[in-house]
Coordinates of C-alpha atoms in Angstrom, one line a residue:
Chain J
M144 CA 71.8 244.3 -54.5
S145 CA 74.9 245.0 -52.4
W146 CA 77.5 247.7 -53.1
F147 CA 80.3 245.2 -52.8
K148 CA 80.4 241.7 -53.9
R149 CA 82.6 239.1 -52.4
K150 CA 84.4 237.4 -55.3
T151 CA 86.0 234.7 -53.3
K152 CA 84.9 232.9 -50.2
G153 CA 86.0 234.1 -46.7
I154 CA 88.9 232.6 -44.8
T155 CA 89.9 229.5 -46.6
T156 CA 93.0 228.6 -44.7
T157 CA 92.5 225.5 -42.8
T158 CA 93.4 225.4 -39.1
E159 CA 96.4 223.2 -39.8
E160 CA 97.8 225.6 -42.3
K161 CA 97.5 228.6 -40.1
K162 CA 100.8 230.1 -39.0
D163 CA 101.7 231.2 -35.5
T164 CA 103.5 234.4 -34.9
P165 CA 107.1 233.2 -34.4
K166 CA 107.9 232.9 -30.7
G167 CA 110.4 235.4 -29.3
L168 CA 109.6 238.1 -31.9
W169 CA 108.3 240.4 -29.2
Y170 CA 109.1 240.9 -25.6
K171 CA 106.7 242.4 -23.0
S172 CA 108.3 244.0 -20.0
P173 CA 106.7 243.9 -16.5
T174 CA 105.4 247.4 -17.0
G175 CA 103.6 246.3 -20.2
K176 CA 106.0 247.8 -22.7
I177 CA 106.3 245.8 -25.9
V178 CA 109.7 245.5 -27.5
D179 CA 110.9 244.0 -30.7
A180 CA 113.2 241.1 -29.9
E181 CA 115.9 242.2 -32.2
E182 CA 115.8 245.7 -30.9
L183 CA 115.9 244.3 -27.3
E184 CA 119.1 242.3 -28.2
K185 CA 120.7 245.4 -29.7
N186 CA 119.9 247.3 -26.5
F187 CA 121.7 244.8 -24.3
Y188 CA 118.5 243.1 -23.4
V189 CA 117.1 246.2 -21.7
S190 CA 113.7 247.4 -22.6
P191 CA 114.3 250.8 -24.2
E192 CA 111.2 252.5 -22.9
D193 CA 111.2 251.6 -19.2
G194 CA 114.9 250.5 -18.7
Y195 CA 113.8 247.1 -17.5
H196 CA 116.7 244.7 -17.4
V197 CA 115.6 241.4 -18.8
R198 CA 117.0 238.3 -17.1
I199 CA 119.8 236.9 -19.3
G200 CA 122.4 234.2 -19.0
S201 CA 126.1 233.5 -19.4
H202 CA 125.7 233.3 -23.1
E203 CA 124.5 237.0 -23.3
Y204 CA 126.8 238.3 -20.6
F205 CA 129.9 236.8 -22.3
E206 CA 128.7 238.4 -25.6
I207 CA 128.4 241.8 -23.8
L208 CA 131.7 241.7 -21.9
F209 CA 134.2 239.9 -24.1
D210 CA 135.6 241.6 -27.2
D211 CA 134.0 240.2 -30.3
N212 CA 132.5 237.5 -28.2
N213 CA 135.9 235.7 -28.1
F214 CA 136.6 233.7 -25.0
K215 CA 138.0 230.4 -23.8
E216 CA 135.6 228.5 -21.6
L217 CA 137.1 227.0 -18.4
D218 CA 136.2 223.6 -16.9
A219 CA 133.2 223.3 -19.2
N220 CA 132.8 219.6 -18.6
L221 CA 132.2 219.6 -14.9
E222 CA 128.8 218.1 -14.0
S223 CA 126.8 217.4 -10.9
K224 CA 126.6 214.1 -9.2
D225 CA 124.0 212.9 -6.8
P226 CA 126.1 212.1 -3.7
L227 CA 123.1 212.1 -1.3
K228 CA 120.7 210.1 -3.6
F229 CA 118.4 213.0 -3.0
V230 CA 114.7 212.5 -3.7
D231 CA 111.9 214.9 -3.1
T232 CA 108.9 215.0 -5.5
K233 CA 111.5 214.1 -8.1
K234 CA 114.9 212.5 -8.2
Y235 CA 117.8 214.9 -8.3
P236 CA 119.4 213.2 -11.4
D237 CA 116.1 213.6 -13.2
R238 CA 116.0 217.3 -12.3
L239 CA 119.5 217.7 -13.5
K240 CA 118.7 215.9 -16.8
A241 CA 115.6 218.0 -17.4
A242 CA 117.5 221.2 -16.6
Q243 CA 120.3 220.2 -19.0
E244 CA 117.9 219.5 -21.8
K245 CA 115.9 222.6 -21.3
T246 CA 118.9 225.0 -21.0
K247 CA 121.6 223.2 -23.0
L248 CA 123.8 224.0 -20.1
K249 CA 125.9 221.6 -17.9
D250 CA 125.1 223.4 -14.7
A251 CA 124.3 226.8 -13.2
V252 CA 127.6 228.6 -13.8
R253 CA 130.0 229.0 -16.7
A254 CA 133.5 230.4 -16.4
A255 CA 135.6 231.9 -19.2
V256 CA 138.7 234.0 -19.9
G257 CA 139.0 236.5 -22.7
K258 CA 139.8 240.0 -23.6
S259 CA 137.5 242.8 -22.4
K260 CA 138.5 246.2 -23.9
G261 CA 141.8 244.6 -24.9
K262 CA 142.8 243.2 -21.5
D263 CA 142.4 239.7 -20.0
L264 CA 139.4 239.2 -17.7
V265 CA 138.1 236.0 -16.0
I266 CA 134.4 235.9 -15.7
A267 CA 132.2 233.3 -13.9
C268 CA 128.6 233.9 -14.7
M269 CA 125.6 232.1 -13.2
D270 CA 122.6 230.9 -15.2
F271 CA 119.3 231.3 -13.4
A272 CA 117.6 229.1 -15.9
F273 CA 119.4 226.1 -14.5
I274 CA 117.6 225.0 -11.3
G275 CA 117.2 228.7 -10.2
G276 CA 120.9 229.3 -10.5
S277 CA 121.4 227.2 -7.4
M278 CA 124.8 226.6 -6.0
G279 CA 125.9 223.0 -5.5
S280 CA 129.3 221.4 -5.7
V281 CA 129.8 222.2 -9.4
V282 CA 129.0 225.9 -9.0
G283 CA 131.4 226.2 -6.1
E284 CA 134.1 224.3 -7.8
K285 CA 133.9 226.2 -11.1
I286 CA 134.0 229.5 -9.3
A287 CA 136.9 228.3 -7.2
R288 CA 138.8 227.2 -10.3
A289 CA 138.0 230.5 -12.1
A290 CA 139.6 232.2 -9.1
D291 CA 142.5 229.8 -9.3
Y292 CA 143.0 230.7 -13.0
S293 CA 142.9 234.4 -12.0
L294 CA 145.5 233.8 -9.3
K295 CA 147.8 231.7 -11.5
N296 CA 147.7 234.2 -14.4
N297 CA 147.3 237.4 -12.5
I298 CA 144.0 238.3 -14.2
P299 CA 141.2 240.2 -12.5
L300 CA 138.0 238.2 -11.7
L301 CA 134.4 239.1 -12.2
V302 CA 131.6 237.0 -10.8
I303 CA 128.1 237.6 -12.1
S304 CA 125.6 236.3 -9.5
K305 CA 122.1 235.3 -10.5
S306 CA 120.9 232.7 -8.1
G307 CA 118.3 231.7 -5.6
G308 CA 120.9 230.4 -3.2
A309 CA 122.4 227.1 -2.3
R310 CA 121.1 223.9 -3.9
M311 CA 119.1 221.9 -1.5
M312 CA 119.6 218.6 -3.3
E313 CA 123.3 218.6 -2.3
A314 CA 122.4 219.9 1.3
A315 CA 125.5 220.5 3.5
L316 CA 127.8 220.0 0.5
S317 CA 126.2 223.1 -1.1
L318 CA 126.6 225.0 2.2
M319 CA 130.3 224.3 2.2
Q320 CA 130.6 225.9 -1.2
L321 CA 130.2 229.2 0.6
A322 CA 133.4 228.4 2.5
K323 CA 135.2 227.0 -0.5
T324 CA 134.6 230.1 -2.7
S325 CA 135.5 232.4 0.2
V326 CA 138.9 230.5 0.6
K327 CA 139.7 231.3 -3.0
L328 CA 138.6 234.9 -2.7
A329 CA 140.8 235.3 0.4
Q330 CA 143.8 233.9 -1.7
L331 CA 143.0 236.4 -4.5
A332 CA 142.9 239.2 -1.9
E333 CA 146.3 238.2 -0.4
A334 CA 147.7 238.3 -4.0
G335 CA 146.3 241.7 -4.6
I336 CA 144.2 240.7 -7.6
P337 CA 141.0 242.6 -8.0
Y338 CA 137.7 240.8 -7.6
I339 CA 134.4 242.4 -8.8
S340 CA 131.1 241.1 -7.8
L341 CA 128.1 241.9 -10.1
C342 CA 124.8 241.2 -8.5
T343 CA 121.9 240.7 -11.0
D344 CA 118.3 239.7 -10.6
P345 CA 118.1 237.8 -8.4
T346 CA 121.0 237.4 -6.0
T347 CA 119.8 235.8 -2.8
G348 CA 120.6 233.2 -0.1
G349 CA 124.0 231.5 -0.1
T350 CA 125.4 233.6 -2.9
T351 CA 124.7 236.8 -1.0
A352 CA 126.2 235.1 2.1
S353 CA 129.4 234.5 0.2
F354 CA 131.0 235.7 -3.0
A355 CA 128.3 238.1 -4.1
M356 CA 129.0 240.4 -1.1
L357 CA 132.8 240.0 -1.0
G358 CA 134.0 242.0 -4.0
D359 CA 136.6 244.7 -3.8
I360 CA 133.6 246.4 -5.3
N361 CA 130.1 245.1 -5.3
I362 CA 128.0 246.4 -8.1
A363 CA 124.6 245.7 -9.5
E364 CA 122.2 246.1 -12.4
P365 CA 119.2 248.4 -11.8
G366 CA 116.2 246.9 -10.1
A367 CA 117.7 243.6 -9.2
L368 CA 116.5 241.7 -6.2
I369 CA 119.4 241.3 -3.8
G370 CA 119.0 239.9 -0.2
F371 CA 119.9 237.1 2.2
A372 CA 116.4 235.9 3.0
G373 CA 113.8 236.1 0.2
P374 CA 111.1 238.7 0.6
R375 CA 108.4 236.1 1.2
I376 CA 110.3 234.6 4.1
V377 CA 110.9 238.0 5.6
R378 CA 107.2 238.9 5.3
D379 CA 106.1 235.5 6.8
T380 CA 108.6 235.7 9.6
T381 CA 108.1 239.3 10.7
G382 CA 104.4 239.7 9.7
K383 CA 105.3 243.2 8.5
E384 CA 104.5 244.7 5.1
L385 CA 107.7 245.2 3.2
P386 CA 108.5 248.8 2.2
E387 CA 108.5 249.7 -1.5
G388 CA 111.7 248.8 -3.2
F389 CA 112.8 246.5 -0.3
Q390 CA 115.9 244.5 -1.3
T391 CA 116.3 246.2 -4.7
S392 CA 119.7 247.3 -6.0
E393 CA 118.8 250.8 -5.1
F394 CA 117.9 249.8 -1.6
L395 CA 121.2 248.1 -1.1
L396 CA 123.1 251.1 -2.5
E397 CA 121.3 253.3 -0.1
H398 CA 122.1 251.0 2.8
G399 CA 125.8 250.9 1.9
F400 CA 126.2 247.4 0.4
L401 CA 126.9 248.4 -3.2
D402 CA 129.6 250.7 -4.7
F403 CA 127.4 251.6 -7.6
I404 CA 124.6 250.5 -9.9
T405 CA 125.3 250.3 -13.6
P406 CA 123.0 249.9 -16.5
R407 CA 123.9 246.9 -18.6
K408 CA 124.8 249.2 -21.5
E409 CA 127.6 250.7 -19.5
L410 CA 128.7 247.5 -17.7
K411 CA 131.8 246.8 -19.8
D412 CA 133.1 250.4 -19.6
K413 CA 132.4 250.6 -15.9
V414 CA 134.1 247.3 -15.0
N415 CA 137.2 248.2 -17.0
Q416 CA 137.3 251.8 -15.7
Y417 CA 137.4 250.5 -12.2
L418 CA 140.2 248.0 -13.1
D419 CA 142.3 250.6 -14.7
L420 CA 141.9 252.9 -11.7
I421 CA 142.5 250.4 -9.0
L422 CA 145.5 248.9 -10.8
N423 CA 146.8 252.4 -11.5
Q424 CA 146.9 251.8 -15.3
P425 CA 146.2 254.3 -18.1
L426 CA 142.5 254.5 -18.7
R427 CA 141.4 252.6 -21.8
A428 CA 139.2 254.5 -24.2
Chain C
M41 CA 111.8 216.4 32.3
E42 CA 110.0 216.7 29.0
Y43 CA 109.4 213.7 26.8
L44 CA 109.3 213.7 23.0
D45 CA 106.6 211.8 21.2
F46 CA 108.8 208.9 20.5
E47 CA 109.9 208.7 24.1
L48 CA 106.4 208.1 25.5
P49 CA 107.0 204.3 26.1
I50 CA 110.0 205.3 28.3
K51 CA 107.9 207.9 30.1
E52 CA 105.2 205.2 30.8
L53 CA 107.7 202.7 32.2
E54 CA 109.5 205.4 34.3
E55 CA 106.1 206.3 35.8
Q56 CA 105.3 202.6 36.4
L57 CA 108.6 202.1 38.1
Q58 CA 108.1 205.1 40.3
K59 CA 104.6 203.9 41.4
C60 CA 106.0 200.4 42.1
Q61 CA 108.7 201.8 44.3
V62 CA 106.2 203.9 46.2
I63 CA 104.0 200.9 46.8
G64 CA 107.1 199.0 48.0
K65 CA 107.9 201.7 50.5
E66 CA 104.4 202.4 51.8
S67 CA 103.1 198.8 52.1
E68 CA 104.5 195.5 53.2
V69 CA 103.9 193.8 49.9
D70 CA 107.2 192.7 48.3
V71 CA 107.4 194.4 44.9
S72 CA 111.1 194.1 44.3
G73 CA 110.4 191.4 41.6
T74 CA 108.0 193.6 39.8
C75 CA 110.3 196.6 40.1
S76 CA 113.3 194.8 38.7
Q77 CA 111.1 193.5 35.9
I78 CA 110.0 197.1 35.0
E79 CA 113.6 198.3 35.3
K80 CA 114.7 195.6 32.8
K81 CA 111.9 196.6 30.4
L82 CA 112.9 200.3 30.8
I83 CA 116.5 199.5 29.9
D84 CA 115.4 197.5 26.9
A85 CA 113.0 200.2 25.8
K86 CA 115.7 202.9 26.0
T87 CA 118.3 200.8 24.2
K88 CA 115.8 200.0 21.5
I89 CA 114.4 203.6 21.1
Y90 CA 117.8 205.4 21.2
K91 CA 119.7 202.9 19.1
D92 CA 118.1 203.7 15.8
L93 CA 116.9 207.2 16.0
T94 CA 115.6 208.6 12.7
A95 CA 117.0 211.8 11.3
W96 CA 113.8 213.6 12.4
Q97 CA 114.0 212.3 16.0
R98 CA 117.6 213.6 16.2
V99 CA 116.3 217.0 15.0
Q100 CA 113.8 216.8 17.8
L101 CA 116.5 215.9 20.4
S102 CA 118.7 218.8 19.1
R103 CA 115.8 221.2 20.0
H104 CA 114.9 219.5 23.3
P105 CA 113.8 222.3 25.7
D106 CA 116.0 220.8 28.5
R107 CA 119.1 220.6 26.2
P108 CA 122.1 222.5 27.5
Y109 CA 122.7 225.7 25.5
T110 CA 125.9 227.5 24.6
L111 CA 126.3 229.5 27.8
D112 CA 125.6 226.3 29.9
H113 CA 128.5 224.7 28.1
I114 CA 130.8 227.6 28.5
R115 CA 130.0 228.2 32.2
A116 CA 130.4 224.5 33.0
I117 CA 133.7 224.3 31.0
C118 CA 135.3 227.5 32.2
G119 CA 133.7 228.0 35.6
E120 CA 134.4 231.4 37.2
S121 CA 137.0 232.3 34.6
F122 CA 134.5 233.1 31.9
L123 CA 134.3 236.8 31.1
E124 CA 131.5 237.7 28.7
L125 CA 132.2 240.5 26.2
H126 CA 129.6 242.5 24.4
G127 CA 128.8 244.5 21.3
D128 CA 129.8 244.9 17.7
R129 CA 131.2 248.5 18.2
S130 CA 129.0 249.9 15.5
F131 CA 125.3 249.1 16.1
K132 CA 124.4 247.1 19.2
D133 CA 124.9 244.1 21.3
D134 CA 123.1 241.1 19.8
K135 CA 121.7 238.9 22.5
A136 CA 121.4 235.9 20.2
M137 CA 125.2 235.8 19.7
I138 CA 127.3 235.6 22.8
G139 CA 131.0 235.7 23.3
G140 CA 133.8 236.0 25.8
L141 CA 137.1 234.8 27.2
G142 CA 137.5 231.8 29.5
K143 CA 140.1 229.2 30.6
I144 CA 140.2 225.5 30.2
G145 CA 143.1 224.5 32.5
D146 CA 145.8 227.1 31.9
Q147 CA 144.8 228.0 28.4
S148 CA 142.6 231.0 27.5
F149 CA 140.0 230.6 24.7
M150 CA 137.7 233.0 23.0
F151 CA 134.3 231.4 23.1
I152 CA 131.6 232.5 20.6
G153 CA 128.2 231.0 19.9
Q154 CA 124.5 231.5 19.4
Q155 CA 122.4 231.5 22.6
K156 CA 118.8 230.3 22.9
G157 CA 116.4 231.0 25.8
Y158 CA 114.9 228.6 28.3
N159 CA 111.5 230.1 28.7
T160 CA 109.2 232.4 26.7
K161 CA 110.7 235.6 28.1
T162 CA 114.4 234.6 27.5
R163 CA 113.6 233.0 24.2
Q164 CA 112.4 236.3 23.0
Y165 CA 115.3 238.1 24.6
R166 CA 117.7 235.7 22.7
N167 CA 115.6 236.0 19.5
F168 CA 115.4 232.1 19.5
G169 CA 119.1 231.9 18.8
M170 CA 118.7 233.8 15.5
A171 CA 121.4 236.4 15.2
N172 CA 121.2 239.7 13.3
P173 CA 124.1 241.1 11.3
E174 CA 125.4 242.8 14.4
G175 CA 125.7 239.4 16.0
Y176 CA 128.0 238.2 13.2
R177 CA 130.0 241.4 13.4
K178 CA 130.4 241.0 17.1
A179 CA 131.6 237.5 16.5
L180 CA 134.1 238.7 14.0
R181 CA 135.3 241.5 16.3
L182 CA 136.0 238.9 19.0
M183 CA 137.8 236.6 16.6
K184 CA 140.0 239.4 15.3
S185 CA 140.7 240.4 18.9
A186 CA 141.7 236.7 19.7
E187 CA 143.9 236.6 16.6
K188 CA 145.7 239.8 17.7
F189 CA 146.7 238.1 21.0
G190 CA 147.2 234.6 19.7
I191 CA 144.2 233.2 21.6
P192 CA 142.5 230.2 20.1
V193 CA 138.8 230.5 19.1
V194 CA 136.0 228.0 20.1
T195 CA 132.7 228.5 18.4
L196 CA 129.6 226.7 19.7
I197 CA 126.7 226.5 17.1
D198 CA 123.1 226.3 18.0
T199 CA 120.8 228.2 15.7
P200 CA 117.7 227.6 13.6
G201 CA 119.2 230.2 11.2
A202 CA 120.3 233.8 10.8
Y203 CA 117.3 236.1 11.5
P204 CA 115.3 236.7 8.3
G205 CA 114.1 240.1 9.4
L206 CA 113.5 243.4 7.7
E207 CA 116.1 245.3 9.6
A208 CA 118.5 242.4 9.3
E209 CA 118.3 242.8 5.5
E210 CA 118.8 246.5 5.8
R211 CA 121.9 246.1 7.8
G212 CA 123.3 243.4 5.4
Q213 CA 122.7 240.0 6.9
G214 CA 124.3 238.4 3.8
E215 CA 127.3 240.6 3.9
A216 CA 127.9 240.0 7.6
I217 CA 127.8 236.2 7.2
A218 CA 130.0 236.4 4.0
R219 CA 132.5 238.6 5.8
N220 CA 132.8 236.2 8.7
I221 CA 133.2 233.1 6.4
F222 CA 135.9 235.0 4.4
E223 CA 137.8 236.2 7.5
M224 CA 137.6 232.9 9.2
T225 CA 139.2 231.1 6.3
R226 CA 142.4 233.1 7.0
L227 CA 142.3 233.7 10.7
K228 CA 145.8 233.1 12.1
V229 CA 144.7 231.2 15.3
P230 CA 143.1 227.8 15.7
I231 CA 139.4 227.6 15.4
I232 CA 137.5 224.7 17.0
T233 CA 133.8 224.5 16.1
V234 CA 131.3 222.4 18.0
I235 CA 127.7 222.0 16.9
V236 CA 125.8 221.8 20.2
G237 CA 122.2 222.0 18.9
E238 CA 120.9 223.1 15.6
G239 CA 123.2 224.0 12.7
A240 CA 121.1 225.8 10.1
S241 CA 122.7 227.0 7.0
G242 CA 124.6 230.3 6.6
G243 CA 123.6 231.3 10.1
A244 CA 125.7 228.4 11.4
L245 CA 128.5 228.6 8.9
G246 CA 128.9 232.3 9.7
I247 CA 130.8 231.2 12.8
G248 CA 131.5 227.7 11.6
V249 CA 134.6 227.7 9.5
G250 CA 136.7 225.7 11.9
D251 CA 140.0 223.9 11.6
V252 CA 138.1 221.1 13.2
V253 CA 134.3 220.8 13.3
L254 CA 132.7 218.5 15.9
M255 CA 129.1 217.6 16.2
L256 CA 127.4 216.4 19.4
E257 CA 125.7 213.1 18.5
N258 CA 122.1 214.4 18.5
T259 CA 122.5 217.6 16.6
W260 CA 121.9 218.5 12.9
Y261 CA 123.8 220.6 10.4
S262 CA 122.6 221.4 6.9
V263 CA 121.8 224.0 4.3
I264 CA 118.2 224.4 5.4
S265 CA 115.9 223.2 8.1
P266 CA 113.8 220.1 7.3
E267 CA 110.6 222.2 7.7
S268 CA 111.7 224.9 5.2
C269 CA 113.0 222.2 2.8
S270 CA 109.7 220.5 3.0
S271 CA 107.9 223.7 2.3
I272 CA 110.0 224.6 -0.7
L273 CA 110.4 221.2 -2.4
W274 CA 107.2 219.5 -1.4
H275 CA 105.1 222.7 -1.2
S276 CA 103.8 221.6 2.2
W277 CA 105.0 221.6 5.8
E278 CA 104.0 217.9 6.1
Y279 CA 107.1 216.3 4.7
K280 CA 109.7 217.4 7.3
E281 CA 110.5 213.8 8.2
Q282 CA 111.3 212.9 4.6
A283 CA 113.2 216.1 4.2
A284 CA 115.2 215.4 7.3
E285 CA 116.2 212.0 5.8
A286 CA 116.9 213.4 2.4
L287 CA 119.1 216.2 3.7
K288 CA 121.5 213.7 5.4
L289 CA 121.9 216.1 8.3
T290 CA 122.7 214.0 11.3
S291 CA 126.1 213.8 12.8
A292 CA 126.7 210.3 11.4
D293 CA 125.7 211.4 7.9
M294 CA 127.9 214.5 8.1
K295 CA 130.8 212.4 9.3
K296 CA 130.3 210.0 6.4
Q297 CA 130.3 212.9 4.0
K298 CA 133.6 214.1 5.6
L299 CA 132.1 217.5 6.2
I300 CA 132.8 217.2 9.9
D301 CA 135.7 215.7 11.7
E302 CA 134.3 214.0 14.8
I303 CA 131.1 213.1 16.6
I304 CA 131.0 213.7 20.4
K305 CA 129.0 210.9 22.0
E306 CA 126.0 212.0 24.1
P307 CA 124.6 210.2 27.2
L308 CA 121.9 207.7 26.4
G309 CA 118.7 209.6 25.6
G310 CA 120.5 212.9 24.8
A311 CA 122.7 215.6 26.2
H312 CA 120.1 216.8 28.7
R313 CA 119.9 213.3 30.4
D314 CA 123.4 213.8 31.9
R315 CA 124.5 217.4 31.5
E316 CA 127.7 217.1 33.4
K317 CA 128.8 214.1 31.3
T318 CA 128.1 216.1 28.2
F319 CA 130.0 219.1 29.4
K320 CA 133.0 216.9 30.2
S321 CA 132.9 215.3 26.7
V322 CA 132.8 218.7 25.0
S323 CA 135.6 220.1 27.1
N324 CA 137.8 217.0 26.6
A325 CA 137.3 217.2 22.8
I326 CA 138.2 220.9 22.7
V327 CA 141.4 220.3 24.6
R328 CA 142.4 217.2 22.6
H329 CA 142.1 219.1 19.3
Y330 CA 143.7 222.2 20.6
D331 CA 146.7 220.2 21.7
V332 CA 147.2 219.1 18.1
L333 CA 146.4 222.5 16.4
K334 CA 148.7 224.5 18.7
N335 CA 151.7 222.9 17.2
L336 CA 151.1 224.3 13.8
S337 CA 152.5 227.6 12.6
A338 CA 150.0 230.3 11.7
K339 CA 150.9 229.7 8.0
D340 CA 150.4 226.0 8.1
L341 CA 147.3 226.3 10.1
V342 CA 145.7 228.7 7.5
N343 CA 146.9 226.6 4.6
Q344 CA 145.5 223.4 6.1
R345 CA 142.2 225.1 6.8
M346 CA 142.0 226.6 3.3
E347 CA 142.8 223.2 1.8
K348 CA 140.2 221.5 3.9
Y349 CA 137.4 223.7 2.6
A350 CA 138.7 223.9 -0.9
N351 CA 138.4 220.2 -1.2
M352 CA 134.7 220.0 -0.2
G353 CA 132.3 219.1 -3.0
V354 CA 131.4 216.1 -5.1
F355 CA 131.2 216.3 -8.9
K356 CA 132.2 214.6 -12.1
G357 CA 134.5 215.7 -14.9

C-alpha cells in the first residue's frame, strides 16, 4: 500500500488544448539575462541588468522622444518602385511586399514632427526590420523632405540611423541618395538649423558615408555597431583579427567620430539639452 | 596586348593574319587574297563582339590591365604643365588618391582621382586604387584650395571601392567620404567628373558629386561591385554576371537612368586600343563642359548642382 494515492489520472490535457507561453512575454539579452517584456518596455527597451539596448524601430523611438507620443507623420505614403526590374533570388517587388506585410511599414524610414520637451522637433527614424534598414530612393527622399520641413519651419532635425547601408536593388539610384541627403543637410547648415545624428545598432555602409556622420553633433547609443565596411568584410579583406570592441560606439567615441554616447533613457534630455545650449535658449527642465 | 576571354576569336584571327603576312614576306607565294580574307573576318569579328557587349564584359574592359589610368589621362591632357600635389595635412599622403594642378589650353584645372598600379609592385603601392580616409581628405583639401582661387575641379574616378581596412575604419572612412560628398554639393567652382575605369559605390561618389558626370563607354558605376552583390544576394561568388546585369551599371544604363550626363565613346575594343584617341576625347569633353559651366555664377552653379542631386530617385506617392 502506498502512502499517497492518486485520485485522478495524470496529465489529461490533450496536446491540442495545451497553451503556449505567450510570445514576447520574456526577452533574453545577448548576455543571457532574462527580462520581463513589460519591464523592458518601461525601461526604454534596455535590459536593466546588463544595459543591453534592444533594437527598436521608429514606433518606439517616436514614443520615447515625442511628448505623450503625439506627432504628425510626414510623407507617410511614399513607397518604393522597381525602376531597375531587379531580380536576384527573388524579385524586388516581392521582397518589398513581404517586408511590408511583416513589418506593417511602408519602407525603411519614417519621418515625423512633434513636440519634444515642449518644443518642435523633426525626427526621421530608420527601421532595421524593413530590408535591413536599407536606403533606396524612398529613404533618401523622406529624409530629404524631413530636412526640407525643418528648413521651411526652422525646426531642428534629428535623424536616427539604423541601417545596413544602401539598398542594392535600386543600385546607383540608392548610391545617389547619399548625395541627395547631403544636399539637404548642406542647406540646413547654411540656414543655421541644428542637425543631430543619432547612430544606433547598426549604422553601416551608405548611411555612415552620408548623413549619419554629418551631424552638428554625432551621438550614439551604447554598444552600437557603427562603421563604413562591415566587420566581416574588414576581416576578409585584411586577414587580420579584429580587436575587441572594433566599430562599437565606444570605439568611435575614442577615435573622435562621436560627440558622446547616451543611454536611451537619457536620450530625450540629452538631445534637448544640446539644442537649448547651441541655440542659446534657456535650458528646459 | 592582353586579351579577355571573350576576345579570344579576335586574338586567333590577329595571329593568323600575322602569320599570313610573314609567309607573304618570306616566300614567293601570293597570300594577299588569304590575308585580305582574314582581315575581313577580323573586322567582322570585332564589330560583332564589341557591338553587343554584356554588362559583365564591360566590367572586364573597365579593369583591363592595359587600360589608361588616371595619371595617364592627366599627363596626356596637361603635358608638362601638370604639378602633382601631395598630402592631407593631418595624417599622410595616400598613394591611391592623386591630385594636382594642370592646364588644358590656357585654363588651369585641379585634377583629383584614384590611381591604380600597372604591375604587382605599383598595384600594392597604389593599394589597387582603394583610398583610405586620408585620400578623401587630401581630395577635399585640394578642392577647397581650388575653390579659394576659383579654379575648376576635374575628378577622374577609377576605384573598386574605398579601402575596407581596420585602420581605415579607425580613421573614419565613412566620415571622410560623407564630408567630401557634403562639401562637394556646395563647392563654389565647377566640378567635372569622369568615370575612367571602375566606379564603385561610396568610394567613387566621395569624389564624384560633379556638376556634370561623364562615363567612358566601357566603365561601370554602381552601389556595389557585381562580385560583392553576387556574394550578398546570391550567397555565392558565381553570379557576378547576373549581378552585373541586374545592377544596370554600364554607361548606357546609367545614362538611361539620368544619373550621368554623357557617355564618352571609346575606340573599338576599348580605351587601351587607341590611348591617344581616348585622351583626346576625354580632354575635349572636359573643355566643352567647362565652357558652359564657367558662365554660371557661383550661386547658380551650386543651386543647379543641388537641384540635380535632390531630384535623383524613383518612388511612388
